[in-house]
Tab-separated table of C-alpha atoms and ligand atoms in Angstrom:
chain	number	residue	atom	x	y	z
A	1	UNK	CA	46.229	69.708	70.167
A	2	UNK	CA	48.360	67.246	68.252
A	3	UNK	CA	52.076	67.744	68.521
A	4	UNK	CA	54.533	66.032	66.216
A	5	UNK	CA	57.958	64.842	67.260
A	6	UNK	CA	59.499	67.686	65.307
A	7	UNK	CA	57.705	70.241	67.486
A	8	UNK	CA	59.357	68.931	70.638
A	9	UNK	CA	62.730	70.107	71.924
A	10	UNK	CA	64.269	66.680	71.338
A	11	UNK	CA	68.059	66.154	71.310
A	12	UNK	CA	69.518	67.294	67.980
A	13	UNK	CA	71.181	63.913	67.421
A	14	UNK	CA	67.802	62.137	67.669
A	15	UNK	CA	65.986	64.447	65.258
A	16	UNK	CA	64.795	62.668	62.117
A	17	UNK	CA	65.445	59.170	63.461
A	18	UNK	CA	62.870	56.367	63.420
A	19	UNK	CA	62.410	53.750	66.122
A	20	UNK	CA	63.865	50.259	65.682
A	21	UNK	CA	61.659	47.234	65.406
A	22	UNK	CA	60.657	44.515	63.017
A	23	UNK	CA	56.984	44.776	62.115
A	24	UNK	CA	55.029	42.918	64.840
A	25	UNK	CA	52.579	41.283	62.466
A	26	UNK	CA	50.703	38.334	63.863
A	27	UNK	CA	50.428	35.699	61.189
A	28	UNK	CA	50.263	31.912	61.015
A	29	UNK	CA	54.011	31.362	60.902
A	30	UNK	CA	56.350	33.926	62.449
A	31	UNK	CA	59.985	33.342	61.518
A	32	UNK	CA	61.160	36.953	61.475
A	33	UNK	CA	62.810	37.800	64.811
A	34	UNK	CA	64.762	34.630	65.688
A	35	UNK	CA	62.506	33.722	68.568
A	36	UNK	CA	62.355	30.156	69.767
A	37	UNK	CA	58.977	29.185	68.322
A	38	UNK	CA	58.673	26.117	70.555
A	39	UNK	CA	56.422	26.728	73.558
A	40	UNK	CA	58.034	26.066	76.952
A	41	UNK	CA	57.317	22.604	78.425
A	42	UNK	CA	54.176	22.599	80.550
A	43	UNK	CA	55.744	21.192	83.768
A	44	UNK	CA	58.318	23.995	83.594
A	45	UNK	CA	55.578	26.543	82.991
A	46	UNK	CA	53.789	25.297	86.106
A	47	UNK	CA	56.935	25.688	88.212
A	48	UNK	CA	57.431	29.208	86.902
A	49	UNK	CA	53.841	30.072	87.812
A	50	UNK	CA	54.393	28.806	91.356
A	51	UNK	CA	57.541	30.863	91.640
A	52	UNK	CA	55.650	33.932	90.375
A	53	UNK	CA	52.825	33.256	92.816
A	54	UNK	CA	55.280	33.244	95.733
A	55	UNK	CA	56.876	36.466	94.481
A	56	UNK	CA	53.471	38.164	94.322
A	57	UNK	CA	53.034	37.702	98.076
A	58	UNK	CA	55.900	40.128	98.738
A	59	UNK	CA	55.361	42.397	95.741
A	60	UNK	CA	54.731	45.341	98.090
A	61	UNK	CA	58.502	45.363	98.676
A	62	UNK	CA	61.205	46.377	96.217
A	63	UNK	CA	62.996	43.420	94.620
A	64	UNK	CA	66.452	42.155	95.602
A	65	UNK	CA	68.550	44.880	94.007
A	66	UNK	CA	71.435	42.453	93.627
A	67	UNK	CA	69.270	39.598	92.235
A	68	UNK	CA	71.473	37.183	94.133
A	69	UNK	CA	69.552	33.957	93.503
A	70	UNK	CA	69.312	34.778	89.822
A	71	UNK	CA	73.040	35.457	89.500
A	72	UNK	CA	73.755	32.162	91.265
A	73	UNK	CA	71.491	30.353	88.797
A	74	UNK	CA	73.050	32.046	85.778
A	75	UNK	CA	76.616	31.339	86.991
A	76	UNK	CA	75.763	27.696	87.511
A	77	UNK	CA	74.214	27.496	84.056
A	78	UNK	CA	77.271	29.064	82.392
A	79	UNK	CA	79.821	26.871	84.195
A	80	UNK	CA	83.421	27.760	83.297
A	81	UNK	CA	84.171	28.252	87.014
A	82	UNK	CA	82.099	31.442	87.038
A	83	UNK	CA	80.398	32.574	90.235
A	84	UNK	CA	77.759	35.107	91.212
A	85	UNK	CA	80.333	37.915	91.272
A	86	UNK	CA	81.130	37.381	87.572
A	87	UNK	CA	77.509	37.696	86.493
A	88	UNK	CA	75.209	40.665	85.922
A	89	UNK	CA	71.689	40.716	84.481
A	90	UNK	CA	69.185	43.165	83.039
A	91	UNK	CA	65.915	43.350	81.113
A	92	UNK	CA	67.212	41.669	77.973
A	93	UNK	CA	70.749	41.755	76.661
A	94	UNK	CA	69.827	44.997	74.928
A	95	UNK	CA	69.709	46.597	78.372
A	96	UNK	CA	72.987	44.878	79.247
A	97	UNK	CA	74.591	46.484	76.196
A	98	UNK	CA	73.016	49.834	77.042
A	99	UNK	CA	74.437	49.733	80.577
A	100	UNK	CA	77.883	48.826	79.213
A	101	UNK	CA	77.769	51.776	76.822
A	102	UNK	CA	76.529	54.084	79.582
A	103	UNK	CA	79.446	53.072	81.772
A	104	UNK	CA	82.245	52.733	79.215
A	105	UNK	CA	81.015	54.776	76.236
A	106	UNK	CA	78.918	57.938	76.164
A	107	UNK	CA	79.501	61.410	74.708
A	108	UNK	CA	83.037	61.865	73.407
A	109	UNK	CA	83.622	58.122	73.286
A	110	UNK	CA	83.239	55.554	70.511
A	111	UNK	CA	82.305	51.944	69.843
A	112	UNK	CA	83.609	49.905	66.917
A	113	UNK	CA	81.485	47.188	65.289
A	114	UNK	CA	81.536	45.117	62.113
A	115	UNK	CA	78.358	45.415	59.977
A	116	UNK	CA	76.323	43.755	58.747
A	117	UNK	CA	75.612	42.969	62.375
A	118	UNK	CA	72.854	43.306	64.958
A	119	UNK	CA	71.394	46.729	64.251
A	120	UNK	CA	70.657	47.414	67.935
A	121	UNK	CA	74.393	47.789	68.549
A	122	UNK	CA	74.530	51.070	66.631
A	123	UNK	CA	71.096	52.165	67.877
A	124	UNK	CA	72.082	51.702	71.538
A	125	UNK	CA	75.279	53.597	70.752
A	126	UNK	CA	73.147	56.421	69.396
A	127	UNK	CA	70.837	56.414	72.417
A	128	UNK	CA	73.783	56.655	74.809
A	129	UNK	CA	75.563	59.342	72.781
A	130	UNK	CA	78.386	56.950	71.893
A	131	UNK	CA	79.899	57.414	68.422
A	132	UNK	CA	79.366	54.315	66.257
A	133	UNK	CA	82.282	53.327	64.024
A	134	UNK	CA	81.626	50.705	61.332
A	135	UNK	CA	84.580	48.580	60.250
A	136	UNK	CA	84.681	46.266	57.239
A	137	UNK	CA	84.508	42.494	57.423
A	138	UNK	CA	86.552	40.150	55.250
A	139	UNK	CA	84.972	38.063	52.490
A	140	UNK	CA	82.159	35.746	53.552
A	141	UNK	CA	81.320	38.048	56.491
A	142	UNK	CA	84.341	36.738	58.425
A	143	UNK	CA	86.684	38.784	60.643
A	144	UNK	CA	90.309	37.660	60.766
A	145	UNK	CA	92.556	38.622	63.682
A	146	UNK	CA	94.460	40.986	61.350
A	147	UNK	CA	91.260	42.692	60.187
A	148	UNK	CA	90.133	43.264	63.767
A	149	UNK	CA	93.552	44.489	64.923
A	150	UNK	CA	93.899	46.848	61.941
A	151	UNK	CA	90.466	48.384	62.562
A	152	UNK	CA	91.282	48.923	66.243
A	153	UNK	CA	94.660	50.482	65.388
A	154	UNK	CA	93.004	52.807	62.881
A	155	UNK	CA	90.051	53.949	65.007
A	156	UNK	CA	91.226	53.566	68.628
A	157	UNK	CA	87.671	52.953	69.912
A	158	UNK	CA	86.673	52.962	73.598
A	159	UNK	CA	84.641	49.773	73.093
A	160	UNK	CA	84.919	46.991	70.506
A	161	UNK	CA	81.806	44.897	69.954
A	162	UNK	CA	81.628	41.532	68.188
A	163	UNK	CA	78.579	39.360	67.642
A	164	UNK	CA	79.244	35.626	67.639
A	165	UNK	CA	77.584	33.874	65.930
A	166	UNK	CA	76.769	37.058	64.028
A	167	UNK	CA	73.226	38.268	63.469
A	168	UNK	CA	72.024	38.516	60.639
A	169	UNK	CA	74.625	36.387	58.848
A	170	UNK	CA	75.015	33.433	61.269
A	171	UNK	CA	78.801	33.613	60.881
A	172	UNK	CA	80.925	32.259	63.742
A	173	UNK	CA	83.918	34.206	65.040
A	174	UNK	CA	87.196	32.586	66.040
A	175	UNK	CA	88.561	32.915	69.557
A	176	UNK	CA	91.860	33.976	67.921
A	177	UNK	CA	90.152	37.100	66.557
A	178	UNK	CA	88.660	37.966	69.945
A	179	UNK	CA	91.972	37.396	71.745
A	180	UNK	CA	93.888	39.442	69.167
A	181	UNK	CA	91.384	42.301	69.429
A	182	UNK	CA	91.686	42.218	73.213
A	183	UNK	CA	95.473	42.443	73.004
A	184	UNK	CA	95.224	45.315	70.512
A	185	UNK	CA	93.381	47.634	72.914
A	186	UNK	CA	93.391	48.580	76.571
A	187	UNK	CA	89.652	49.294	76.411
A	188	UNK	CA	86.490	47.193	76.660
A	189	UNK	CA	85.797	44.261	74.309
A	190	UNK	CA	82.237	42.865	74.158
A	191	UNK	CA	81.228	39.580	72.564
A	192	UNK	CA	77.454	39.384	72.042
A	193	UNK	CA	76.749	35.644	72.256
A	194	UNK	CA	72.952	35.791	71.991
A	195	UNK	CA	72.969	32.621	69.856
A	196	UNK	CA	75.808	30.696	71.526
A	197	UNK	CA	73.627	27.703	72.426
A	198	UNK	CA	72.950	26.991	68.738
A	199	UNK	CA	76.653	26.657	67.859
A	200	UNK	CA	78.231	23.185	67.588
A	201	UNK	CA	78.488	21.844	71.127
A	202	UNK	CA	82.188	20.973	70.843
A	203	UNK	CA	83.134	24.570	70.033
A	204	UNK	CA	84.438	26.778	72.845
A	205	UNK	CA	82.748	30.133	73.393
A	206	UNK	CA	84.290	33.432	74.444
A	207	UNK	CA	83.543	32.421	78.052
A	208	UNK	CA	86.703	30.321	77.861
A	209	UNK	CA	88.723	33.499	77.213
A	210	UNK	CA	87.551	35.311	80.362
A	211	UNK	CA	90.255	34.205	82.834
A	212	UNK	CA	92.962	36.890	82.941
A	213	UNK	CA	91.030	39.239	80.625
A	214	UNK	CA	89.327	41.713	82.940
A	215	UNK	CA	88.169	44.004	80.077
A	216	UNK	CA	86.369	41.244	78.175
A	217	UNK	CA	82.560	41.040	78.510
A	218	UNK	CA	80.471	38.168	77.161
A	219	UNK	CA	76.775	38.989	76.872
A	220	UNK	CA	74.066	36.342	76.688
A	221	UNK	CA	70.287	36.219	76.663
A	222	UNK	CA	67.476	33.900	77.686
A	223	UNK	CA	65.445	35.240	74.723
A	224	UNK	CA	66.566	32.795	72.058
A	225	UNK	CA	67.681	29.289	73.057
A	226	UNK	CA	65.791	29.476	76.360
A	227	UNK	CA	62.457	30.378	74.753
A	228	UNK	CA	62.098	33.284	77.181
A	229	UNK	CA	61.924	36.345	74.916
A	230	UNK	CA	58.801	37.703	76.586
A	231	UNK	CA	60.346	37.600	80.062
A	232	UNK	CA	63.175	40.005	79.091
A	233	UNK	CA	66.264	38.534	80.700
A	234	UNK	CA	69.769	39.200	79.416
A	235	UNK	CA	73.020	38.784	81.300
A	236	UNK	CA	76.772	38.986	81.054
A	237	UNK	CA	79.848	37.232	82.350
A	238	UNK	CA	82.975	39.240	83.094
A	239	UNK	CA	85.403	40.237	85.798
A	240	UNK	CA	83.540	41.271	88.997
A	241	UNK	CA	84.773	44.856	88.512
A	242	UNK	CA	82.609	45.127	85.382
A	243	UNK	CA	79.464	44.560	87.467
A	244	UNK	CA	80.731	47.253	89.857
A	245	UNK	CA	80.930	49.659	86.910
A	246	UNK	CA	77.371	48.807	85.826
A	247	UNK	CA	76.057	49.369	89.362
A	248	UNK	CA	76.923	53.044	88.777
A	249	UNK	CA	74.547	53.385	85.819
A	250	UNK	CA	71.771	50.841	86.376
A	251	UNK	CA	68.463	52.099	87.675
A	252	UNK	CA	67.843	50.918	91.223
A	253	UNK	CA	65.715	47.748	91.284
A	254	UNK	CA	65.868	47.454	87.496
A	255	UNK	CA	64.963	43.739	87.568
A	256	UNK	CA	61.462	43.228	88.904
A	257	UNK	CA	60.680	40.536	91.472
A	258	UNK	CA	58.533	38.816	88.850
A	259	UNK	CA	61.322	38.748	86.278
A	260	UNK	CA	63.731	37.361	88.855
A	261	UNK	CA	61.258	34.732	90.042
A	262	UNK	CA	60.434	33.590	86.516
A	263	UNK	CA	64.069	33.386	85.424
A	264	UNK	CA	65.235	31.568	88.570
A	265	UNK	CA	62.524	28.939	88.094
A	266	UNK	CA	63.321	28.545	84.381
A	267	UNK	CA	67.039	28.109	85.106
A	268	UNK	CA	66.241	25.267	87.479
A	269	UNK	CA	64.954	23.460	84.391
A	270	UNK	CA	67.617	24.562	81.957
A	271	UNK	CA	67.979	21.085	80.473
A	272	UNK	CA	64.287	20.898	79.579
A	273	UNK	CA	64.261	24.513	78.426
A	274	UNK	CA	67.163	23.777	76.090
A	275	UNK	CA	65.765	20.467	74.864
A	276	UNK	CA	64.400	22.175	71.764
A	277	UNK	CA	67.798	23.482	70.702
A	278	UNK	CA	68.740	20.256	68.916
A	279	UNK	CA	65.449	20.227	67.063
A	280	UNK	CA	65.937	23.851	66.032
A	281	UNK	CA	69.473	23.309	64.733
A	282	UNK	CA	68.157	20.304	62.798
A	283	UNK	CA	65.510	22.529	61.161
A	284	UNK	CA	68.157	25.171	60.479
A	285	UNK	CA	70.337	22.614	58.692
A	286	UNK	CA	67.319	21.442	56.721
A	287	UNK	CA	66.670	25.039	55.607
A	288	UNK	CA	70.281	25.363	54.426
A	289	UNK	CA	70.139	22.060	52.523
A	290	UNK	CA	66.729	22.637	50.934
A	291	UNK	CA	67.354	26.252	49.929
A	292	UNK	CA	70.637	25.118	48.336
A	293	UNK	CA	68.735	22.469	46.368
A	294	UNK	CA	66.283	25.160	45.295
A	295	UNK	CA	69.121	27.213	43.824
A	296	UNK	CA	69.480	29.803	46.591
A	297	UNK	CA	72.731	30.569	48.409
A	298	UNK	CA	72.375	30.198	52.176
A	299	UNK	CA	75.353	31.295	54.260
A	300	UNK	CA	76.931	28.921	56.767
A	301	UNK	CA	75.262	29.514	60.147
A	302	UNK	CA	75.875	28.620	63.783
A	303	UNK	CA	72.664	30.232	65.005
A	304	UNK	CA	68.919	29.565	64.816
A	305	UNK	CA	68.435	31.423	61.536
A	306	UNK	CA	69.635	31.363	57.951
A	307	UNK	CA	70.624	34.299	55.750
A	308	UNK	CA	70.222	33.325	52.134
A	309	UNK	CA	71.245	35.055	48.923
A	310	UNK	CA	70.314	34.545	45.302
A	311	UNK	CA	66.960	36.263	45.823
A	312	UNK	CA	66.233	38.451	42.785
A	313	UNK	CA	63.551	40.500	44.441
A	314	UNK	CA	63.657	40.132	48.227
A	315	UNK	CA	60.698	42.481	48.675
A	316	UNK	CA	58.502	40.435	46.322
A	317	UNK	CA	59.449	37.111	47.954
A	318	UNK	CA	58.812	38.612	51.390
A	319	UNK	CA	55.345	39.770	50.301
A	320	UNK	CA	54.503	36.481	48.569
A	321	UNK	CA	55.321	34.559	51.753
A	322	UNK	CA	53.379	37.047	53.865
A	323	UNK	CA	50.337	36.532	51.644
A	324	UNK	CA	50.519	32.872	52.727
A	325	UNK	CA	50.740	33.803	56.406
A	326	UNK	CA	54.506	33.344	56.692
A	327	UNK	CA	56.672	36.227	57.854
A	328	UNK	CA	60.469	36.233	57.489
A	329	UNK	CA	62.891	39.172	57.476
A	330	UNK	CA	64.053	41.554	54.766
A	331	UNK	CA	67.034	43.355	56.279
A	332	UNK	CA	67.788	45.442	53.232
A	333	UNK	CA	70.841	43.362	52.292
A	334	UNK	CA	70.653	43.276	48.466
A	335	UNK	CA	69.564	39.878	47.125
A	336	UNK	CA	69.116	38.420	50.608
A	337	UNK	CA	66.463	37.411	53.121
A	338	UNK	CA	66.740	35.930	56.609
A	339	UNK	CA	64.535	33.212	58.073
A	340	UNK	CA	64.457	31.827	61.618
A	341	UNK	CA	64.314	28.074	62.076
A	342	UNK	CA	60.925	27.170	63.514
A	343	UNK	CA	59.307	23.941	64.556
A	344	UNK	CA	59.449	21.121	62.018
A	345	UNK	CA	55.938	21.999	60.763
A	346	UNK	CA	56.659	25.727	60.468
A	347	UNK	CA	59.928	25.051	58.692
A	348	UNK	CA	58.221	22.690	56.278
A	349	UNK	CA	55.556	25.302	55.510
A	350	UNK	CA	58.253	27.879	54.746
A	351	UNK	CA	60.270	25.510	52.552
A	352	UNK	CA	57.172	24.326	50.669
A	353	UNK	CA	56.213	27.937	49.999
A	354	UNK	CA	59.737	28.691	48.732
A	355	UNK	CA	59.590	25.657	46.440
A	356	UNK	CA	56.290	26.901	45.015
A	357	UNK	CA	57.749	30.347	44.405
A	358	UNK	CA	60.237	28.807	42.043
A	359	UNK	CA	63.946	28.295	41.808
A	360	UNK	CA	66.782	30.607	42.705
A	361	UNK	CA	69.479	31.350	40.138
A	362	UNK	CA	71.663	28.287	40.737
A	363	UNK	CA	74.246	26.811	40.998
A	364	UNK	CA	72.396	23.483	41.252
A	365	UNK	CA	70.802	21.873	38.155
B	401	LIG	C1	68.010	38.876	69.822
B	401	LIG	C2	69.383	39.455	70.064
B	401	LIG	C3	69.732	40.027	71.283
B	401	LIG	C4	68.782	40.139	72.338
B	401	LIG	O1	68.041	40.475	72.884
B	401	LIG	P1	67.258	40.560	74.240
B	401	LIG	O2	67.266	42.000	74.563
B	401	LIG	O3	68.067	39.742	75.210
B	401	LIG	O4	65.949	39.973	73.925
B	401	LIG	C5	71.007	40.474	71.496
B	401	LIG	N1	71.922	40.375	70.545
B	401	LIG	C6	71.640	39.840	69.357
B	401	LIG	C7	72.703	39.724	68.349
B	401	LIG	C8	70.368	39.373	69.070
B	401	LIG	O5	70.079	38.880	67.877
């Protein structure tokens, strides 16, 4: 007996929806989901394996529900005077965002975001029964303090969520906008900083705004800069009371002993784990420069990917690259495609393929 989804007594608000996810196609060069394509250094991998091996010996017991060693490691990595009590972690920052919406959103409540942005923000809202409100950005995908404050005044959301640098555009967000948004509401403000490590190193992040702002939450992930996407480790920094709120909604023992052991060991080598970041930002800048020379219009980016316009037929370019074993991302933004910066060789293969496909519409010669 084969039952279809429509035959099941599913929640009315989920009826007709399709699951999120970029196609998981395994091809020669995968530059579609902003992973760090550099493998982790072998000495670090060996340390992680040893840490996992030790954890296995006590795997008959439930894990440390408070993941104390992990929070210590994350606090030390973040700096900014943060301690264990300011930090919370989950299985990817997607789960972090889900727990925040479970605790501060939910049925009858709303969350305000600024598309085009990370599509999981609205999907997690939907899954938690939180009403998603989309506000407009300014030109060039920017958000001025006035734009943010006006949207908050108009919609009075229970949560405001920013993404900085923004996925899929790469656009940075000023601290002035975040501070103004915070002052314009007495509710929760989230800054999703999944790509913070790829921003210029002299630029402050929203972590510097945390002191005195107990409703501000900065979420981070080990998936991107840390080359740890498969381990599923996201985290946040905030006032200790925020973690107390999330303890009310998290599943008990949500972070497995193996996840904790792997992440603690990786954090002990954060310098080596982050050594590829400079190489990745170099490849990103090369993509921007070369695509510009080819007549495309890449947007300024502070992350590990590039959104570029001037693509007449994004679907055709996507397919032509795929035929050569290169996968990038078509996000349905008219005239645009997004590509993640890979290793030097992967990036070269992508740029060579783009050059072969021909020129974009200008403005160069
Ligand atoms: C990739 C990404 C995440 C993260 O995901 P994990 O669940 O930590 O792997 C979060 N936010 C944005 C904007 C992202 O692009």
